[in-house]
mmCIF file of C-alpha atoms in Angstrom:
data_model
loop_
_atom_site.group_PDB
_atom_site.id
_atom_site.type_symbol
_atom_site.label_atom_id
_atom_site.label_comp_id
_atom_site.label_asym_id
_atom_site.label_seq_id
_atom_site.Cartn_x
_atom_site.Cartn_y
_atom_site.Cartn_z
ATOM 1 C CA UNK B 1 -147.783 -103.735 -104.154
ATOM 2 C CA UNK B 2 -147.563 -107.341 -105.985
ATOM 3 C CA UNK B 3 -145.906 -107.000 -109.134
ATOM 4 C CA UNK B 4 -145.568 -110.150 -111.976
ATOM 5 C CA UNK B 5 -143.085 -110.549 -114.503
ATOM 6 C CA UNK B 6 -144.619 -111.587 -117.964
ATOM 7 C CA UNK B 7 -142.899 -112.300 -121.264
ATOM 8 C CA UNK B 8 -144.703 -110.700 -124.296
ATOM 9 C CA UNK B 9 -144.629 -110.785 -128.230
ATOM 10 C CA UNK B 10 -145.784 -108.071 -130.215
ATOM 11 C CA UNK B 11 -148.231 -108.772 -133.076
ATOM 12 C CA UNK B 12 -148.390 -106.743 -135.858
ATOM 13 C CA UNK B 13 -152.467 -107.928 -137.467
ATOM 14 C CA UNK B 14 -155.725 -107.686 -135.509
ATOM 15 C CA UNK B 15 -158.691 -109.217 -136.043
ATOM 16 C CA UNK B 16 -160.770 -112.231 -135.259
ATOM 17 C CA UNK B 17 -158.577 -114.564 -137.852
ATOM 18 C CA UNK B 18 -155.572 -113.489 -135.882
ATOM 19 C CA UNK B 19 -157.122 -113.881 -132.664
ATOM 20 C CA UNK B 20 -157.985 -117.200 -133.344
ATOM 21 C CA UNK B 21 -154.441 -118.480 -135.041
ATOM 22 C CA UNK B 22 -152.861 -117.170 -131.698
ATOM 23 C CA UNK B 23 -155.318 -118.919 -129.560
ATOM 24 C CA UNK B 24 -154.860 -122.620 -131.904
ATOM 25 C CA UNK B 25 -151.179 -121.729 -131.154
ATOM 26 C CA UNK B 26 -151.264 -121.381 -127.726
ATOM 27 C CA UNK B 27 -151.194 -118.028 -126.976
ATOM 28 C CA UNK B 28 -153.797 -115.017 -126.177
ATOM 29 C CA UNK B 29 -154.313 -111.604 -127.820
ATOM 30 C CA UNK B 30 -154.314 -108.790 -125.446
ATOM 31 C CA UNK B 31 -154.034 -104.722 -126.311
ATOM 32 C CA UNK B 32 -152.100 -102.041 -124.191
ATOM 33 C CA UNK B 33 -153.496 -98.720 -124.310
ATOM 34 C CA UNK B 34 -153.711 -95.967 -121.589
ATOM 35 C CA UNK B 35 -151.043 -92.932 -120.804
ATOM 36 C CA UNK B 36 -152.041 -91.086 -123.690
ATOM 37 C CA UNK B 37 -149.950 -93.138 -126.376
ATOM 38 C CA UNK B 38 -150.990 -95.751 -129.015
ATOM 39 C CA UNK B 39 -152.833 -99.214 -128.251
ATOM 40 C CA UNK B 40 -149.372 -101.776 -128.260
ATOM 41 C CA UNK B 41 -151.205 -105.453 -129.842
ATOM 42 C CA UNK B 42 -149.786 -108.440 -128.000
ATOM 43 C CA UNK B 43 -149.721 -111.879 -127.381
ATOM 44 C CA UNK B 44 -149.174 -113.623 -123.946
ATOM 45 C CA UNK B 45 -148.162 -117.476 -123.041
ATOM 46 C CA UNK B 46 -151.912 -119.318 -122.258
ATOM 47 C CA UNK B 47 -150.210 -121.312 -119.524
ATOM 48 C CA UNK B 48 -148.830 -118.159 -117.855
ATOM 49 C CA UNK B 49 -151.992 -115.994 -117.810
ATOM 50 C CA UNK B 50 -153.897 -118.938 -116.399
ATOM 51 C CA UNK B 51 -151.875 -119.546 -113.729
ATOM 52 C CA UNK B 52 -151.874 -115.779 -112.997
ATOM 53 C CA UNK B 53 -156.228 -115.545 -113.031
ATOM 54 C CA UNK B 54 -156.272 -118.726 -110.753
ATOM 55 C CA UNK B 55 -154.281 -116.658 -107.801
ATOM 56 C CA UNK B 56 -155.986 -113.968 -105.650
ATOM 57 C CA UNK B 57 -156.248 -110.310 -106.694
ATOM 58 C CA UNK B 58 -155.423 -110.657 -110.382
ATOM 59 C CA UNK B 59 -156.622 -107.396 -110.876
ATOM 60 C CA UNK B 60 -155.329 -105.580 -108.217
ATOM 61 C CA UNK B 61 -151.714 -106.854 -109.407
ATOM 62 C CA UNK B 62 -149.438 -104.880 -111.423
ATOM 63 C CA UNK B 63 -147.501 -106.542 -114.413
ATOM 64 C CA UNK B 64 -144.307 -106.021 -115.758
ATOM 65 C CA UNK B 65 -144.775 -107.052 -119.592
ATOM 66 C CA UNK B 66 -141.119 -107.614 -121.161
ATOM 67 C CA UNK B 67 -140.637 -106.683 -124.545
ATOM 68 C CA UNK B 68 -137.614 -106.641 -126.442
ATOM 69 C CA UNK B 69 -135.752 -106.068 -123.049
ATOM 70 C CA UNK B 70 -138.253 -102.793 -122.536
ATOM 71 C CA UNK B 71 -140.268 -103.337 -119.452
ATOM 72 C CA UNK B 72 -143.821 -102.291 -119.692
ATOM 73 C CA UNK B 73 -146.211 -101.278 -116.535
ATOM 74 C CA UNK B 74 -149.657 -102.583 -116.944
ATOM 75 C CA UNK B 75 -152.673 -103.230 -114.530
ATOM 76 C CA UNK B 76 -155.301 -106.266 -116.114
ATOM 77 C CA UNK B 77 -158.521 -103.957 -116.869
ATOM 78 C CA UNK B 78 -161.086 -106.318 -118.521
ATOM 79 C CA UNK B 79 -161.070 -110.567 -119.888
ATOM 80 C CA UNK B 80 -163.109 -111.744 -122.459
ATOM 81 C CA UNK B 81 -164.241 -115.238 -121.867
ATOM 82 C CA UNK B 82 -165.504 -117.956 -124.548
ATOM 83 C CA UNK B 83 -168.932 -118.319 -123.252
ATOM 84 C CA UNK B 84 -169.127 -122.043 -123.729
ATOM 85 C CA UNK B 85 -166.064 -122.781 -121.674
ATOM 86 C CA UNK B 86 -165.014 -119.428 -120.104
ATOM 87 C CA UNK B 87 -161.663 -119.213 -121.061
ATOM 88 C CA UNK B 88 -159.960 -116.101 -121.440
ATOM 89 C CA UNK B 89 -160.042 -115.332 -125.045
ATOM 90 C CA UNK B 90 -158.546 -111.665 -124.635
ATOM 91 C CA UNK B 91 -157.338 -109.023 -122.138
ATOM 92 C CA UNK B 92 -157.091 -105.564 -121.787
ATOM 93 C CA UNK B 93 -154.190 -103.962 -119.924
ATOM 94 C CA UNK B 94 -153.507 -100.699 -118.381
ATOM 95 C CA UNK B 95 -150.331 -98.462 -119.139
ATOM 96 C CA UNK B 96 -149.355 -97.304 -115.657
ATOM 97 C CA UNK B 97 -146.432 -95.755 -113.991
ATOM 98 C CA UNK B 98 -145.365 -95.433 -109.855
ATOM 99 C CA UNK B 99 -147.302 -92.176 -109.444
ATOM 100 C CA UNK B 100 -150.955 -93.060 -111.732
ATOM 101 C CA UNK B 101 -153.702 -92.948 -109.249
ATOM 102 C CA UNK B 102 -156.561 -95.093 -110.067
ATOM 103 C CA UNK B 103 -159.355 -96.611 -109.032
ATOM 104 C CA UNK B 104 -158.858 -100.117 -107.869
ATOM 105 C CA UNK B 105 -160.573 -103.021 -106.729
ATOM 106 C CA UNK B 106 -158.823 -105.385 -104.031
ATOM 107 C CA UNK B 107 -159.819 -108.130 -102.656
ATOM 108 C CA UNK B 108 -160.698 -108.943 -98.412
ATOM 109 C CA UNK B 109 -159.504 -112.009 -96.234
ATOM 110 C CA UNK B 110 -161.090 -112.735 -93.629
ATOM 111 C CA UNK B 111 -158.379 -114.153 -90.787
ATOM 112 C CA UNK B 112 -158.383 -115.482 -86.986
ATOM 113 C CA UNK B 113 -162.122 -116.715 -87.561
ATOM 114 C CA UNK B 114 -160.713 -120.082 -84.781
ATOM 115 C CA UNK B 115 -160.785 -116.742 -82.453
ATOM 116 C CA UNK B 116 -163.971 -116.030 -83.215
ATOM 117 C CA UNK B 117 -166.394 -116.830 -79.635
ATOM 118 C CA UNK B 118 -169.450 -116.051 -81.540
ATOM 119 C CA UNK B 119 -168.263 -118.520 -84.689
ATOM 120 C CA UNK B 120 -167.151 -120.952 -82.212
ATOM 121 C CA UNK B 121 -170.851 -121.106 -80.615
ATOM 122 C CA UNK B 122 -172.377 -121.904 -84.304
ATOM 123 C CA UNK B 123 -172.843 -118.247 -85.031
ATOM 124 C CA UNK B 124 -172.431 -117.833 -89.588
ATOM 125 C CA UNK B 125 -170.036 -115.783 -90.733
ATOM 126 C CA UNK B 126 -172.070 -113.203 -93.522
ATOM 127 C CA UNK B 127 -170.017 -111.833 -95.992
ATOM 128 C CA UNK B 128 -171.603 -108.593 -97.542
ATOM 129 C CA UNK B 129 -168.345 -107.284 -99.852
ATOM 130 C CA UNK B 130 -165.567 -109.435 -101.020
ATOM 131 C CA UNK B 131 -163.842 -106.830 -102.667
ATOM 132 C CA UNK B 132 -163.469 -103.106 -102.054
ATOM 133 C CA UNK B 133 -162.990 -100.580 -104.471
ATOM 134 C CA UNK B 134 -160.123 -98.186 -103.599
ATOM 135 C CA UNK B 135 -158.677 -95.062 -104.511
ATOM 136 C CA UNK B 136 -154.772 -95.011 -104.464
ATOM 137 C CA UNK B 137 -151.238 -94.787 -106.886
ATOM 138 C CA UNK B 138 -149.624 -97.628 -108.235
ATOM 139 C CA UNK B 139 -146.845 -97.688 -105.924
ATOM 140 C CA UNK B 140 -149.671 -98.068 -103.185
ATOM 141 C CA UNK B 141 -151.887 -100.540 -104.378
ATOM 142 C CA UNK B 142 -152.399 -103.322 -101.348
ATOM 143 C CA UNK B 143 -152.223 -106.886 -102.206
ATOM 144 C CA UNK B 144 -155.191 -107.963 -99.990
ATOM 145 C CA UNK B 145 -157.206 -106.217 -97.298
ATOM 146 C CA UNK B 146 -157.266 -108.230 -94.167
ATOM 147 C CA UNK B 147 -160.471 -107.943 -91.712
ATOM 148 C CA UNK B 148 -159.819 -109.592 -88.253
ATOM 149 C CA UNK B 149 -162.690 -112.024 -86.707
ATOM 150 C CA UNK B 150 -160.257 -112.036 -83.526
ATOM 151 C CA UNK B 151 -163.208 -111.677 -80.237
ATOM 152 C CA UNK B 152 -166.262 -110.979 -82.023
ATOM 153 C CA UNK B 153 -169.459 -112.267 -80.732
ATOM 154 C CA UNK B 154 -172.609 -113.030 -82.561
ATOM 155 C CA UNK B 155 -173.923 -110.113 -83.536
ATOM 156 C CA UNK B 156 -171.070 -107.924 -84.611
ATOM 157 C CA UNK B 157 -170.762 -105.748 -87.954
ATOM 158 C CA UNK B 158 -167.560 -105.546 -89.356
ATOM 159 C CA UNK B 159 -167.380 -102.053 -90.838
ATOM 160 C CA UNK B 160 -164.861 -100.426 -93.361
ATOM 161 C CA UNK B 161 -163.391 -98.154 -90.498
ATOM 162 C CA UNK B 162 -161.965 -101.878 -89.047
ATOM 163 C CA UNK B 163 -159.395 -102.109 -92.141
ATOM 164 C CA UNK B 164 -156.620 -101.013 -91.772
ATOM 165 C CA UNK B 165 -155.236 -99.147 -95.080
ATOM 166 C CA UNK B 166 -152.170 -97.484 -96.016
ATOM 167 C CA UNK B 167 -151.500 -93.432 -95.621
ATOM 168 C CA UNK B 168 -152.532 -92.235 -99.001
ATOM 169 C CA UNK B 169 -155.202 -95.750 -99.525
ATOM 170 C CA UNK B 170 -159.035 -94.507 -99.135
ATOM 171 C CA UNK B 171 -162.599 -96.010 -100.489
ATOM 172 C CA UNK B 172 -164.144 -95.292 -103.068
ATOM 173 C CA UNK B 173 -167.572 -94.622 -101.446
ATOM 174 C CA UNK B 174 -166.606 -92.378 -98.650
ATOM 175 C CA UNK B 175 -169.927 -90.860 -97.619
ATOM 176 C CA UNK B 176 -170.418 -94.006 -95.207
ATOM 177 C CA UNK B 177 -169.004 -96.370 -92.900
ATOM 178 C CA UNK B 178 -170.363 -99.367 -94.940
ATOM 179 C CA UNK B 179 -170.613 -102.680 -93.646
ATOM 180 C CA UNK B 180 -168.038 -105.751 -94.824
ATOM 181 C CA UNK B 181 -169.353 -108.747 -92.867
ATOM 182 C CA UNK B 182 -171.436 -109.324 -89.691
ATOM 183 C CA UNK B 183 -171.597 -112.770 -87.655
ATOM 184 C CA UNK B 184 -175.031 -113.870 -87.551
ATOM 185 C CA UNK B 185 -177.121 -116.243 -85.129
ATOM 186 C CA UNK B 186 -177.199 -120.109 -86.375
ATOM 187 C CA UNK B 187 -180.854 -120.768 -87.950
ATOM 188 C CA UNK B 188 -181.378 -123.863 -87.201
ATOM 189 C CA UNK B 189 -185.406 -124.911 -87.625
ATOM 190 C CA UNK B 190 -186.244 -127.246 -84.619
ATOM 191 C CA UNK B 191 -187.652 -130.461 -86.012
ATOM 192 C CA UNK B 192 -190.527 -132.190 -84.242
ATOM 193 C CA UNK B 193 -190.210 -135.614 -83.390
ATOM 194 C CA UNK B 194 -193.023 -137.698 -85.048
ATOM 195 C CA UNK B 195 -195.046 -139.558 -81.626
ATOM 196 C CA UNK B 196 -195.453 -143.084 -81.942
ATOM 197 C CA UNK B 197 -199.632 -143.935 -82.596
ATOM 198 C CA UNK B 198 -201.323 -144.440 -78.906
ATOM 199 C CA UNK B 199 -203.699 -147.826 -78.562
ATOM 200 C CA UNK B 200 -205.457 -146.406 -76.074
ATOM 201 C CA UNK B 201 -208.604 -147.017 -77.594
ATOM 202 C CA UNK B 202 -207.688 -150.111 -79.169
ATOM 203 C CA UNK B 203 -206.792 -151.092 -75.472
ATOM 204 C CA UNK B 204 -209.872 -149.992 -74.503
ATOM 205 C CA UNK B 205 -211.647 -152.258 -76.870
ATOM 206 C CA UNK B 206 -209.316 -155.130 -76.132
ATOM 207 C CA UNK B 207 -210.233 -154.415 -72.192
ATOM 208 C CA UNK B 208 -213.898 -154.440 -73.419
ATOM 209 C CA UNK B 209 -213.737 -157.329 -75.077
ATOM 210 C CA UNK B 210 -212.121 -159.334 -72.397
ATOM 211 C CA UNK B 211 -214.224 -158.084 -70.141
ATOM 212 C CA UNK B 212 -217.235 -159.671 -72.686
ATOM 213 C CA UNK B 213 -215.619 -162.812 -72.800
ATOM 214 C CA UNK B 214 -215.275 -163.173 -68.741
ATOM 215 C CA UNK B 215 -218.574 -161.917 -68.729
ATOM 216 C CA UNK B 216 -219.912 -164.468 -70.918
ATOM 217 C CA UNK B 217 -218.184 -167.279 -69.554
ATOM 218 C CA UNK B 218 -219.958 -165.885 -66.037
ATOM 219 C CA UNK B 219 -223.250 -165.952 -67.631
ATOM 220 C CA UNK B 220 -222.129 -169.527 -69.355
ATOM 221 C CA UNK B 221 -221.449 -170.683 -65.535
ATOM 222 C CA UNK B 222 -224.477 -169.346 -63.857
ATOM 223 C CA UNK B 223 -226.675 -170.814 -66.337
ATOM 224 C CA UNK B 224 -225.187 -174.610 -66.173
ATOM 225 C CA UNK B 225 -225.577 -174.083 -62.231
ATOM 226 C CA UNK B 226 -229.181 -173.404 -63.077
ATOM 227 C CA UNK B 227 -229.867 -176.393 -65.424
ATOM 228 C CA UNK B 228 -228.028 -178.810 -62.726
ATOM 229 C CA UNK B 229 -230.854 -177.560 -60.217
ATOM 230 C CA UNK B 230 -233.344 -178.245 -62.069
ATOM 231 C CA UNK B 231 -232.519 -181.887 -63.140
ATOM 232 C CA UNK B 232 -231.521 -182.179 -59.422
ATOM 233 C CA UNK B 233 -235.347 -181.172 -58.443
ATOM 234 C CA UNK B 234 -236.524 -183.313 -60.701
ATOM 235 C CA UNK B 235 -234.920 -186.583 -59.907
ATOM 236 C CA UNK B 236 -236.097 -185.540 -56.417
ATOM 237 C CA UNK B 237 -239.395 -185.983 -57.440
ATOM 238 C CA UNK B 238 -239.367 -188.599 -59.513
ATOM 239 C CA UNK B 239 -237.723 -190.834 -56.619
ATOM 240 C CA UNK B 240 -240.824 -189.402 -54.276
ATOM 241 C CA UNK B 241 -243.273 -190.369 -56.966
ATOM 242 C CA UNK B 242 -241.709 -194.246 -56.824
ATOM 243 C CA UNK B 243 -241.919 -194.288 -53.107
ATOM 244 C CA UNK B 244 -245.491 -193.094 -52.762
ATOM 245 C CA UNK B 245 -246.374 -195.915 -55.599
ATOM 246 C CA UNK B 246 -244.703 -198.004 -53.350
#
């Protein structure tokens, strides 16, 4: 059990003009109640209650409020936030002693996951409960519940029966062996790569249209051939023509 030493004030008004002087003056109104006596008004140290929320398990830790050297038992119930900037603005504590039994909720951390073969082969860790409510006294209240990742494979369900808890510790919901975490496969969407545009047919038109241009340059050979023939016959006969004249 984690318990926190806190130094308190007692305030003798109520009310949301008091609330707010204490708040201008650096401190935060908080009520006591529980254990069958009167609500005890208070006033706690901002600084020290934030530093307290910004830990783990704040309200699975038992405080020891100090008043007028009396000591005073308490477990954080409820904070009020300012909804603008969510700071606490007021808290509600519990009056507890060693042998209350209550119902608690503790927080789970999740440890060896670098032992982990199925989260060292990509597999995602998927956390289902964070916290765990639990039924238990005072004096047994865990600080943490610790689930081991030690040798699991992708695939595996991490189920309340693999906490370990204390004698005299037990969920809340005990009907069912309900499921913390489970290591899932990766999901990774396979991307297509984009293909690079084919020139076949623009190729094909290129081979086409070189095969147009030797073609016509053919055609442009064969018919110059043709013409030289022709003036060759007919200087032939003009030269016969001379001689016959002759």
């Amino acid at each position: 059990m984690k318990e926190v030493n806190l130094n308190i004030v007692a305030r003798d008004k109520t009310g949301k003009s008091n609330s707010k002087y204490l708040r201008n003056s650096g401190k935060i109104p908080a009520v006591i109640y529980g254990d069958k006596k009167e609500p005890s008004y208070i006033a706690i140290e901002y600084p020290k209650i934030v530093k307290e929320l910004a830990r783990t398990g704040f309200f699975s830790t038992v405080f020891n409020l100090k008043l007028d050297k009396k000591d005073i038992k308490v477990l954080p119930r409820e904070i009020q936030t300012d909804p603008l900037n969510e700071k606490p603005v007021h808290i509600d504590f519990l009056r507890v002693n060693d042998n209350s039994k209550i119902n608690i909720s503790v927080p789970i951390i999740f440890i060896n996951d670098e032992k982990s073969p199925g989260l060292k082969s990509g597999g995602v860790l998927n956390v289902v409960r964070r916290e765990v409510d639990l039924i238990c006294k005072i004096k047994n209240i865990p600080e943490k519940l610790e689930a081991n990742l030690s040798n699991l494979e992708v695939g595996a369900v991490i189920h309340m029966s693999d906490i370990k808890l204390d004698e005299d510790v037990v969920p809340q919901i005990s009907d069912r062996d309900f499921t913390i975490a489970t290591i899932a496969a990766p999901t990774v969407m396979p991307v297509e790569e984009e293909k690079p545009e084919t020139e076949g047919e623009e190729g094909e038109e290129g081979a086409e249209a070189k095969e147009g241009e030797e073609g016509a340059e053919v055609k442009e050979g064969e018919e110059g051939k043709a013409e030289e023939k022709k003036e060759d016959a007919k200087e032939t006969e003009a030269k016969k023509d001379q001689d016959s004249k002759k």
